[in-house]
mmCIF file of C-alpha atoms in Angstrom:
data_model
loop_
_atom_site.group_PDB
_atom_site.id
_atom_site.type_symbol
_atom_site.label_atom_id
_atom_site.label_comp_id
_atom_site.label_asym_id
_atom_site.label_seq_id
_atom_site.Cartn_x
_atom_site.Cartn_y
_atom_site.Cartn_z
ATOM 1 C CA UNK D 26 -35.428 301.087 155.249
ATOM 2 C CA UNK D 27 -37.363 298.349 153.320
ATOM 3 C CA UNK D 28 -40.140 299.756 151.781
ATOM 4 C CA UNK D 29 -42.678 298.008 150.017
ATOM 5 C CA UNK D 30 -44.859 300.583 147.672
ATOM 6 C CA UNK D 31 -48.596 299.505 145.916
ATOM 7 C CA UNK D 32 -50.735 302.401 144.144
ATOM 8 C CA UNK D 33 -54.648 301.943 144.132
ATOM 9 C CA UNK D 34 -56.645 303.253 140.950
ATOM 10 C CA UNK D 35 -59.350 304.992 140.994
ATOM 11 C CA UNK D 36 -61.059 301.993 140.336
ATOM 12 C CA UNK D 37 -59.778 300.565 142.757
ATOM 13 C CA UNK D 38 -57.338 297.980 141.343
ATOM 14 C CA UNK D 39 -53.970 297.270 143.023
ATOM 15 C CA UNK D 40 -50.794 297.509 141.436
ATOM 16 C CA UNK D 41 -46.931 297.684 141.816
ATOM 17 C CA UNK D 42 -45.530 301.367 141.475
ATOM 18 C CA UNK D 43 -42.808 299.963 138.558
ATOM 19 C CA UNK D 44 -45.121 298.110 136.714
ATOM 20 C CA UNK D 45 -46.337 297.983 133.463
ATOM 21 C CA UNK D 46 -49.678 297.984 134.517
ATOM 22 C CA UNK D 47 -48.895 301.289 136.514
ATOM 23 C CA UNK D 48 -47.345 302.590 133.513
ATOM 24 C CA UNK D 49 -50.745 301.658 131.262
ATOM 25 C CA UNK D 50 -52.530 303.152 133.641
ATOM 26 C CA UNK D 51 -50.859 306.733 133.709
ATOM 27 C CA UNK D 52 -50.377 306.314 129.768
ATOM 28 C CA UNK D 53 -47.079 307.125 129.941
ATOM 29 C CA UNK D 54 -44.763 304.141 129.308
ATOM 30 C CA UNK D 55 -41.016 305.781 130.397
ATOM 31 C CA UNK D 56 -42.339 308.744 133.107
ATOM 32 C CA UNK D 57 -39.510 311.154 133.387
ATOM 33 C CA UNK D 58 -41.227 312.472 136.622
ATOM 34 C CA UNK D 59 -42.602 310.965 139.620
ATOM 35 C CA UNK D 60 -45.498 309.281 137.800
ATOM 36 C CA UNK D 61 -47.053 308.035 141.492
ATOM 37 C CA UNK D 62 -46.978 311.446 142.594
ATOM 38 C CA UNK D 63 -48.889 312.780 139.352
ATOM 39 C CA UNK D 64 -51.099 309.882 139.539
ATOM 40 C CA UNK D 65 -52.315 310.556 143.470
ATOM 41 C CA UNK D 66 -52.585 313.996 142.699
ATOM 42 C CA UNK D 67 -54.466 314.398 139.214
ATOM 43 C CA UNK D 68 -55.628 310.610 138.673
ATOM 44 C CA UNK D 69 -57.736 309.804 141.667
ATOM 45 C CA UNK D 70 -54.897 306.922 142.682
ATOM 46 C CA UNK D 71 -54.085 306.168 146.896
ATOM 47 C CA UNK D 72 -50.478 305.229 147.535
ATOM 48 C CA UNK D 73 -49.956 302.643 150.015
ATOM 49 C CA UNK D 74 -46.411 302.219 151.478
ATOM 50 C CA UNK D 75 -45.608 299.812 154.169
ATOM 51 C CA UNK D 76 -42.371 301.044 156.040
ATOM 52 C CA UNK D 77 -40.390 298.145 157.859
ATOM 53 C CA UNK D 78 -43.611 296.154 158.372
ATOM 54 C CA UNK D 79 -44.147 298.793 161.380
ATOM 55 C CA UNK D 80 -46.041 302.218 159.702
ATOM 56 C CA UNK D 81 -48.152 301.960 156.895
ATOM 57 C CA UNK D 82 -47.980 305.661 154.532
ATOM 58 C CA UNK D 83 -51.058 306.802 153.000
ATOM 59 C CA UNK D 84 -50.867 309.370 150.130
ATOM 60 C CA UNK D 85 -54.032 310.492 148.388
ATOM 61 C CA UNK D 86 -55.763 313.716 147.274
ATOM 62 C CA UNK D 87 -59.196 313.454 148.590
ATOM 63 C CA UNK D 88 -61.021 315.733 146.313
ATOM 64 C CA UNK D 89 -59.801 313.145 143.336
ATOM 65 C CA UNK D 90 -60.389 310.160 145.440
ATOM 66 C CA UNK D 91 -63.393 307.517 144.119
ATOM 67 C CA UNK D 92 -65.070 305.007 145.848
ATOM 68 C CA UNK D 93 -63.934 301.826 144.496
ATOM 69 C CA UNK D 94 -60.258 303.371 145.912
ATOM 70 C CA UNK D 95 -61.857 304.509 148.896
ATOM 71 C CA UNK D 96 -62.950 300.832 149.697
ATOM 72 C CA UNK D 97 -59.823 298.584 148.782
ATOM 73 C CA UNK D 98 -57.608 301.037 150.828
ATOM 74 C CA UNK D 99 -60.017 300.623 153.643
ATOM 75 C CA UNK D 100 -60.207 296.905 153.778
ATOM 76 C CA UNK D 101 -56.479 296.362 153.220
ATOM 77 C CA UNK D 102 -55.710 298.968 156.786
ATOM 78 C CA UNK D 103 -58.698 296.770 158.359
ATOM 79 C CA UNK D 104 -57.198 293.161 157.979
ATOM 80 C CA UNK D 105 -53.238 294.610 158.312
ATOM 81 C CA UNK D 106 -51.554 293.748 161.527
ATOM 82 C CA UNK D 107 -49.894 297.393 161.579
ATOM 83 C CA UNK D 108 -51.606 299.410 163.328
ATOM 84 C CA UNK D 109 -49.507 302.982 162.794
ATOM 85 C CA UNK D 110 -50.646 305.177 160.239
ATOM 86 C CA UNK D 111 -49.186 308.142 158.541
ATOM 87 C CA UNK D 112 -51.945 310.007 156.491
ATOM 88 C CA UNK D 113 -50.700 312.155 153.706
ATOM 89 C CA UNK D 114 -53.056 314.240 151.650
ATOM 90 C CA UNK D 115 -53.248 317.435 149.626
ATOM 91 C CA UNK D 116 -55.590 320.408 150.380
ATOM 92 C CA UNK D 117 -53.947 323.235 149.076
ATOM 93 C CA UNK D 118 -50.824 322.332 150.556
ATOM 94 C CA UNK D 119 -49.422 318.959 151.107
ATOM 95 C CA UNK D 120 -50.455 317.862 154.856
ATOM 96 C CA UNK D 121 -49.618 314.854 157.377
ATOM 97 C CA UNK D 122 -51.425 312.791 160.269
ATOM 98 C CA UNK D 123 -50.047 310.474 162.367
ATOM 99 C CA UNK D 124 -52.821 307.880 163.318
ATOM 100 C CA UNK D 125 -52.173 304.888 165.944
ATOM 101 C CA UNK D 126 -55.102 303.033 165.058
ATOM 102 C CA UNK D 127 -56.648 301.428 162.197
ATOM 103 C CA UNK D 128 -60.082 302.118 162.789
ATOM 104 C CA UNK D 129 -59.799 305.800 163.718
ATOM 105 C CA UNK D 130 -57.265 305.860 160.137
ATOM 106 C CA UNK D 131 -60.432 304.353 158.134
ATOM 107 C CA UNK D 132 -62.276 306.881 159.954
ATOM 108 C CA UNK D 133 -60.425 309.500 159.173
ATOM 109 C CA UNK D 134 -60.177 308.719 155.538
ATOM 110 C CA UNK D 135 -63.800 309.142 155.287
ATOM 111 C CA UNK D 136 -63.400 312.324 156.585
ATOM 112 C CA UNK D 137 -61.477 313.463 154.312
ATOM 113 C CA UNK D 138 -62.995 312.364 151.623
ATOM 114 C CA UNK D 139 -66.432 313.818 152.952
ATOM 115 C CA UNK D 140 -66.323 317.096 150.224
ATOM 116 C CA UNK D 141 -66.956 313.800 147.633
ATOM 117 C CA UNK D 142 -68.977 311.100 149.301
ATOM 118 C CA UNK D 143 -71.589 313.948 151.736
ATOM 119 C CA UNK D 144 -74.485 313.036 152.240
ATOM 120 C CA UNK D 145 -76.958 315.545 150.504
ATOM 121 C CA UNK D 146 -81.136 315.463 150.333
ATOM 122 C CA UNK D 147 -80.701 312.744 147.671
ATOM 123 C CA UNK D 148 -78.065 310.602 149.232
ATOM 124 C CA UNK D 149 -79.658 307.827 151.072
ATOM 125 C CA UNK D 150 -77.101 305.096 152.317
ATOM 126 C CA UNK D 151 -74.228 305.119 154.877
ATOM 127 C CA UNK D 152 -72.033 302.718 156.064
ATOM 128 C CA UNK D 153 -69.332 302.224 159.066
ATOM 129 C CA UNK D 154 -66.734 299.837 157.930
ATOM 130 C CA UNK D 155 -65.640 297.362 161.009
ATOM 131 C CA UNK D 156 -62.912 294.725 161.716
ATOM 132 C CA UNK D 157 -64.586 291.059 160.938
ATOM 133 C CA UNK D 158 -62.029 289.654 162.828
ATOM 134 C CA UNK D 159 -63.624 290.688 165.988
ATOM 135 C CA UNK D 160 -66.732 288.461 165.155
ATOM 136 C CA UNK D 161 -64.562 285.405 165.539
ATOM 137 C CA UNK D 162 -63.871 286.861 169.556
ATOM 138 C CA UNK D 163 -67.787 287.639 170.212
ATOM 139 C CA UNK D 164 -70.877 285.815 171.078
ATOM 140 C CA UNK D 165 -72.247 283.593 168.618
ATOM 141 C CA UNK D 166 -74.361 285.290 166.239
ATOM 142 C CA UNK D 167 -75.829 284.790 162.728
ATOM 143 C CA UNK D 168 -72.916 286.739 160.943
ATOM 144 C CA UNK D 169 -70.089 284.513 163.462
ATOM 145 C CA UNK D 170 -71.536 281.545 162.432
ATOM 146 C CA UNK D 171 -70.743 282.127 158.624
ATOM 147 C CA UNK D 172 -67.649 283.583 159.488
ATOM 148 C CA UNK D 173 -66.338 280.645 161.151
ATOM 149 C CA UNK D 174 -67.804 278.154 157.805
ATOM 150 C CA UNK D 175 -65.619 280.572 156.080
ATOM 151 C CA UNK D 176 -62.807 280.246 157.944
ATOM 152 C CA UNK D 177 -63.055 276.498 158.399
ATOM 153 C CA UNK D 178 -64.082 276.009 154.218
ATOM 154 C CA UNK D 179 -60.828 277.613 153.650
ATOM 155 C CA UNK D 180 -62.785 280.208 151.552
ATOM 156 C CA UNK D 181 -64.082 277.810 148.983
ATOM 157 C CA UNK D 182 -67.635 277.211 148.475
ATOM 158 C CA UNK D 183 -69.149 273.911 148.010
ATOM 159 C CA UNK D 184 -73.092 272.618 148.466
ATOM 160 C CA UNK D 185 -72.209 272.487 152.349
ATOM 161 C CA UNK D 186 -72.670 275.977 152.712
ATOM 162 C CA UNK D 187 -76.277 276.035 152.069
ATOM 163 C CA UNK D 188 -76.415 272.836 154.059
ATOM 164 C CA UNK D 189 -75.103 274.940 156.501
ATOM 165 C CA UNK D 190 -77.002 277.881 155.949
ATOM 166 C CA UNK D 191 -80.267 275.810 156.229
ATOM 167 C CA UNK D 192 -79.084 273.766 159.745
ATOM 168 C CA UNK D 193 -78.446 276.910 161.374
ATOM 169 C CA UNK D 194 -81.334 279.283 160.078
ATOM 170 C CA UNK D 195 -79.636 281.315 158.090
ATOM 171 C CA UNK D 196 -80.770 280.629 154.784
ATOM 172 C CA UNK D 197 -83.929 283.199 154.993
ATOM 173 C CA UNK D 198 -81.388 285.883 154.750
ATOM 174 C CA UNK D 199 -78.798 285.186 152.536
ATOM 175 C CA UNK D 200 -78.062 286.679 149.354
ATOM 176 C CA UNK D 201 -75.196 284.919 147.095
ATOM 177 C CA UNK D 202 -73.684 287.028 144.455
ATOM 178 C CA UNK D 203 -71.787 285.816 141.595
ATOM 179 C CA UNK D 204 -68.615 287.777 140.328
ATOM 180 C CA UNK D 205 -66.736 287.062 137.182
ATOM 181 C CA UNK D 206 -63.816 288.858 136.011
ATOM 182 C CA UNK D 207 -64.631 289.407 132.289
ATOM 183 C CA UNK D 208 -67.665 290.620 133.801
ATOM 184 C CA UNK D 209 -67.575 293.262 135.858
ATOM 185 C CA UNK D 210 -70.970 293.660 137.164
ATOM 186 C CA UNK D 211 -71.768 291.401 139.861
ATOM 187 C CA UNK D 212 -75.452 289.041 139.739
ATOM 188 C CA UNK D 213 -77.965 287.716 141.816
ATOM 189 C CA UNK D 214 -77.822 283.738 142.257
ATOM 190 C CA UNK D 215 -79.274 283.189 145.477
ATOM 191 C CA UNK D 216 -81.647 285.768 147.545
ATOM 192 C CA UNK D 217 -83.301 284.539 150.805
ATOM 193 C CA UNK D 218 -87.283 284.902 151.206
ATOM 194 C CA UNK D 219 -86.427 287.362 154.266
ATOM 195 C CA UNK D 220 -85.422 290.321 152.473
ATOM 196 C CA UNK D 221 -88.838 290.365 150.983
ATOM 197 C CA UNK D 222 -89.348 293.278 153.962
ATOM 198 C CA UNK D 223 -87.627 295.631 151.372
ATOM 199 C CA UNK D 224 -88.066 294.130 147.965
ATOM 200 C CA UNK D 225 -91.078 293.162 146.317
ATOM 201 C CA UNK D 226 -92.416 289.797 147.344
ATOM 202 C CA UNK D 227 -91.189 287.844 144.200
ATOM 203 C CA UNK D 228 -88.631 289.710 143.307
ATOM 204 C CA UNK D 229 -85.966 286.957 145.172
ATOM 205 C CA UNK D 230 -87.422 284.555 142.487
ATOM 206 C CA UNK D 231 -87.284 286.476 138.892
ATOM 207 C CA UNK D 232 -83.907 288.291 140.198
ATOM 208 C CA UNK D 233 -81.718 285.425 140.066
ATOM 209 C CA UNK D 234 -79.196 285.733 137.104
ATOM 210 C CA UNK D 235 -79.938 289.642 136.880
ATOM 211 C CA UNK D 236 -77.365 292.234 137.700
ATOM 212 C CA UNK D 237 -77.482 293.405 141.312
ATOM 213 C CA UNK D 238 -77.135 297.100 140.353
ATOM 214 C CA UNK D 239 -80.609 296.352 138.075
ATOM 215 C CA UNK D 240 -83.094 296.507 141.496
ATOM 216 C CA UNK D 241 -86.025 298.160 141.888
ATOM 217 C CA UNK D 242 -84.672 301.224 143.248
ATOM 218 C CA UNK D 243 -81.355 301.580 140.812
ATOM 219 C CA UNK D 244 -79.630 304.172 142.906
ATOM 220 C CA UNK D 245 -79.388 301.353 146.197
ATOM 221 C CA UNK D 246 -78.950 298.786 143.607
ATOM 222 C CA UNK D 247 -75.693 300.713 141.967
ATOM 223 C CA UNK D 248 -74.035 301.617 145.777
ATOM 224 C CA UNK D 249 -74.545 298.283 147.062
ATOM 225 C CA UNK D 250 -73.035 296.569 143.834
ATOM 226 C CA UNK D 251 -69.714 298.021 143.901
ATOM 227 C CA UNK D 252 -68.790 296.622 147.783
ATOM 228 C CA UNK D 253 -69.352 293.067 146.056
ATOM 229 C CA UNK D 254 -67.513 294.355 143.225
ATOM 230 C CA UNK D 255 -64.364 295.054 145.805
ATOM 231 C CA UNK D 256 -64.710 292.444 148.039
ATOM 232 C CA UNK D 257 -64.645 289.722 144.721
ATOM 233 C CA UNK D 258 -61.424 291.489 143.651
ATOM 234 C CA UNK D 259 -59.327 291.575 147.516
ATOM 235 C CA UNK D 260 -60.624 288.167 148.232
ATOM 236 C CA UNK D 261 -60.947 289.763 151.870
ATOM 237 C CA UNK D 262 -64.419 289.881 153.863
ATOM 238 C CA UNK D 263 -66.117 292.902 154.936
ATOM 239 C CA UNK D 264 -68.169 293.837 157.969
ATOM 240 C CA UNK D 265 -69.998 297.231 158.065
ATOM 241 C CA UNK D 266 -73.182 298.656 159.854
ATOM 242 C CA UNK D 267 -75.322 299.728 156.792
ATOM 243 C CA UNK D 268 -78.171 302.503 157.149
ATOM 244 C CA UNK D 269 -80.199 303.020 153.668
ATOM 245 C CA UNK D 270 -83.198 304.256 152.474
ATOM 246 C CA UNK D 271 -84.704 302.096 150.061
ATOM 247 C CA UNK D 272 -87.438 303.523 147.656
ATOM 248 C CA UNK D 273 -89.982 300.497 147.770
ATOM 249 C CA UNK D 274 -93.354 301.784 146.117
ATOM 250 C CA UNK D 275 -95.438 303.100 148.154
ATOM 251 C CA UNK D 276 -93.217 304.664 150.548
ATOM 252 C CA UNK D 277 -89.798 304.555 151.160
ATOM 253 C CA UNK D 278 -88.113 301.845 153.135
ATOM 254 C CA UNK D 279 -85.420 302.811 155.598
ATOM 255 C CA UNK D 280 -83.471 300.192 157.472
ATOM 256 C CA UNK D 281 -80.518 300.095 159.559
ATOM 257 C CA UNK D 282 -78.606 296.534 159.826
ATOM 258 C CA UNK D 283 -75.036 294.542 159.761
ATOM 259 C CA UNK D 284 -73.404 292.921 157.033
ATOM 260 C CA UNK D 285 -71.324 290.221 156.433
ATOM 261 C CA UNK D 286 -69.852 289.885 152.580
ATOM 262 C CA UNK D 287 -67.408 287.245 152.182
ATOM 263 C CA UNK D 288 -65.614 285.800 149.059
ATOM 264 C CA UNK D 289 -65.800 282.244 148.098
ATOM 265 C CA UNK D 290 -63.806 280.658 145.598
ATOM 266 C CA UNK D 291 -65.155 278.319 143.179
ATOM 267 C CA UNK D 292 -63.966 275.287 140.409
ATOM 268 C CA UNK D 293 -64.533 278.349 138.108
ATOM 269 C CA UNK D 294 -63.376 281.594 137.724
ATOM 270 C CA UNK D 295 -66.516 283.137 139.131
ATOM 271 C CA UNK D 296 -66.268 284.207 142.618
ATOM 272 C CA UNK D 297 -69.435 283.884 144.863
ATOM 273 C CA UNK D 298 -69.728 286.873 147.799
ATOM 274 C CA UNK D 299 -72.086 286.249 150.564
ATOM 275 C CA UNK D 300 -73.831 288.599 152.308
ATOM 276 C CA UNK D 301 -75.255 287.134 155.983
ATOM 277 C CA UNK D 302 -77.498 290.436 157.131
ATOM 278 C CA UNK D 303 -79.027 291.580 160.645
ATOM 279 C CA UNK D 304 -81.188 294.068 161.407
ATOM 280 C CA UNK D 305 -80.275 296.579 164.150
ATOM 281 C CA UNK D 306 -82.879 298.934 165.956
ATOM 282 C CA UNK D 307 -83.432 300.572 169.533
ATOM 283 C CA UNK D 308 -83.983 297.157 171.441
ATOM 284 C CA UNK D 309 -81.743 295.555 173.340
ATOM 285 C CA UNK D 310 -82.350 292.371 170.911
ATOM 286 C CA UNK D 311 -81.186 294.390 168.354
ATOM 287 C CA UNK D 312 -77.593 295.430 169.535
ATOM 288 C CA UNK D 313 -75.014 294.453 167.484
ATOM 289 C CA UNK D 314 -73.022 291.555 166.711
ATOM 290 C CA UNK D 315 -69.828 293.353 167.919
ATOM 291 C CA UNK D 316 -70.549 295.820 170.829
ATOM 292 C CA UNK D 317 -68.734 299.075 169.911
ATOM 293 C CA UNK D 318 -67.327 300.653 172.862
ATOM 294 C CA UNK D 319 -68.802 304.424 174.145
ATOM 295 C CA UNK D 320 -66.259 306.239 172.129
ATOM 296 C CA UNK D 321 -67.316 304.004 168.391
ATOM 297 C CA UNK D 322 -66.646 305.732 165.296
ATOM 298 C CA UNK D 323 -68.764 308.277 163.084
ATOM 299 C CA UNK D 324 -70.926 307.147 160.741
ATOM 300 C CA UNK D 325 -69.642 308.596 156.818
ATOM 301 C CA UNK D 326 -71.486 308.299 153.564
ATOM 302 C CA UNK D 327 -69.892 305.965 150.517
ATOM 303 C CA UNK D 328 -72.368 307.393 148.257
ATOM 304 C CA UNK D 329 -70.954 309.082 145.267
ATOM 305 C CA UNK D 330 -71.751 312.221 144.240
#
């Protein structure tokens, strides 16, 4: 059987099972036990097996599990092509699921993770990860359209996008965010004049350079940073519907929209994410990008505790 075996940290970097980055990771630089095993159940890791490129194995201990790892295990089921899942997680006893689909197996990773990431009086923001590549099938839309520059840029941003951005009307509601690798937290460099609905009015012109998780209300500003934070580091998109309460003085603001992040290389090491936003309410104007079918997945919180 080939078997090809990655382990997620808690922070949600990837790395090889055997590897010396592994090893750095556990602290332990010649394990004479099954240092995968102790690092899933102790260290907040996810192992991710792929068995004969036809089942992908998921080990993890949910109580232990973080966001960061939560996320990067997510996308990477999302954009695989397998689309059988074996769930293996510890709740007193070791326990398995087998799961034939990849958006009911991100589903049901939230679940379990639900004792960590439930929503409480004082946790505001959910989210309901989706498969981007299904924008590329539907209507045209605000989010296809800078799907398909993606695609067609190859991932690499140049002054085009804007251009495009501008031609096709989409410029009022971007955000760019800038991502470096030496440092970690990601910044503003762009913000559109039409998310002025839930930030102050001139904040999108005294915010560029600042760190994303440094907005008005801190608590959004930390839960939405670390989803650029991932995507930067997989290089993969991400399309979720996003509900959030957003404290805006004088009241709060609650909104309920979709979101496109995508990566974008650049000449430097700095990787630019884009997030392409529409708001979603109870008229038919308002229906989403992607029409979910009658039997669409539960909503979970990826707000830590």
């Amino acid at each position: 059987m080939n078997r090809l075996t990655m382990l997620v940290s808690a922070e949600g970097t990837w790395m090889l099972e055997d590897s010396s980055e592994f090893r750095a990771a556990l602290g332990d630089p010649e394990p004479d036990y099954d240092g995968a095993a102790f690092a899933v159940k102790n260290l907040g890791f996810i192992r991710f097996q792929i068995l004969d490129k036809s089942i992908i194995e998921i080990d993890l201990h949910p109580r232990n599990v973080e966001i960061p790892a939560l996320l990067a295990v997510q996308q990477q089921i999302l954009t695989s092509h397998i689309k059988l899942f074996r769930l293996k997680y510890f709740d007193l006893g070791w326990k398995s699921e087998i799961i034939c689909s990849a958006e009911l197996a991100v589903a049901r990773l939230s679940e379990l993770c639900a004792p960590r990431f439930a929503l409480s009086a004082e946790d505001r923001f959910l989210v309901e990860p989706q498969d981007y590549r299904r924008l590329y099938e539907s209507e045209q839309g605000p989010l296809q359209l800078m799907a398909q520059k993606w695609r067609m840029s190859f991932g690499h941003f140049d002054p085009s996008v804007i251009a495009f951005a501008i031609n096709k009307d989409l410029l009022s509601r971007l955000i760019i965010v800038g991502v470096r690798p030496a440092r970690a937290e990601p910044v503003f460099r762009f913000i559109g004049d039409g998310h002025t609905n839930w930030l102050d009015d001139n904040y999108h012109l005294h915010a560029i350079g600042g760190r994303v998780e440094d907005q008005p209300d801190k608590t959004y500003g930390q839960w939405v940073s670390q989803f650029y934070k991932s995507v930067a580091s997989t290089g993969q998109p991400r399309y979720d519907y996003v509900t959030a309460s957003i404290q805006r003085p004088p009241a709060t603001y609650t909104t309920h929209y979709e979101r496109l992040l995508l990566p974008w290389k650049t000449p430097s090491d700095e990787v630019l994410v884009t997030l392409t936003s529409r708001g979603l309410g109870a008229d038919a104007a308002d229906k989403p990008s992607v029409i979910e079918p009658e039997n669409s997945l539960p909503r979970y919180s990826a707000m830590s505790s």
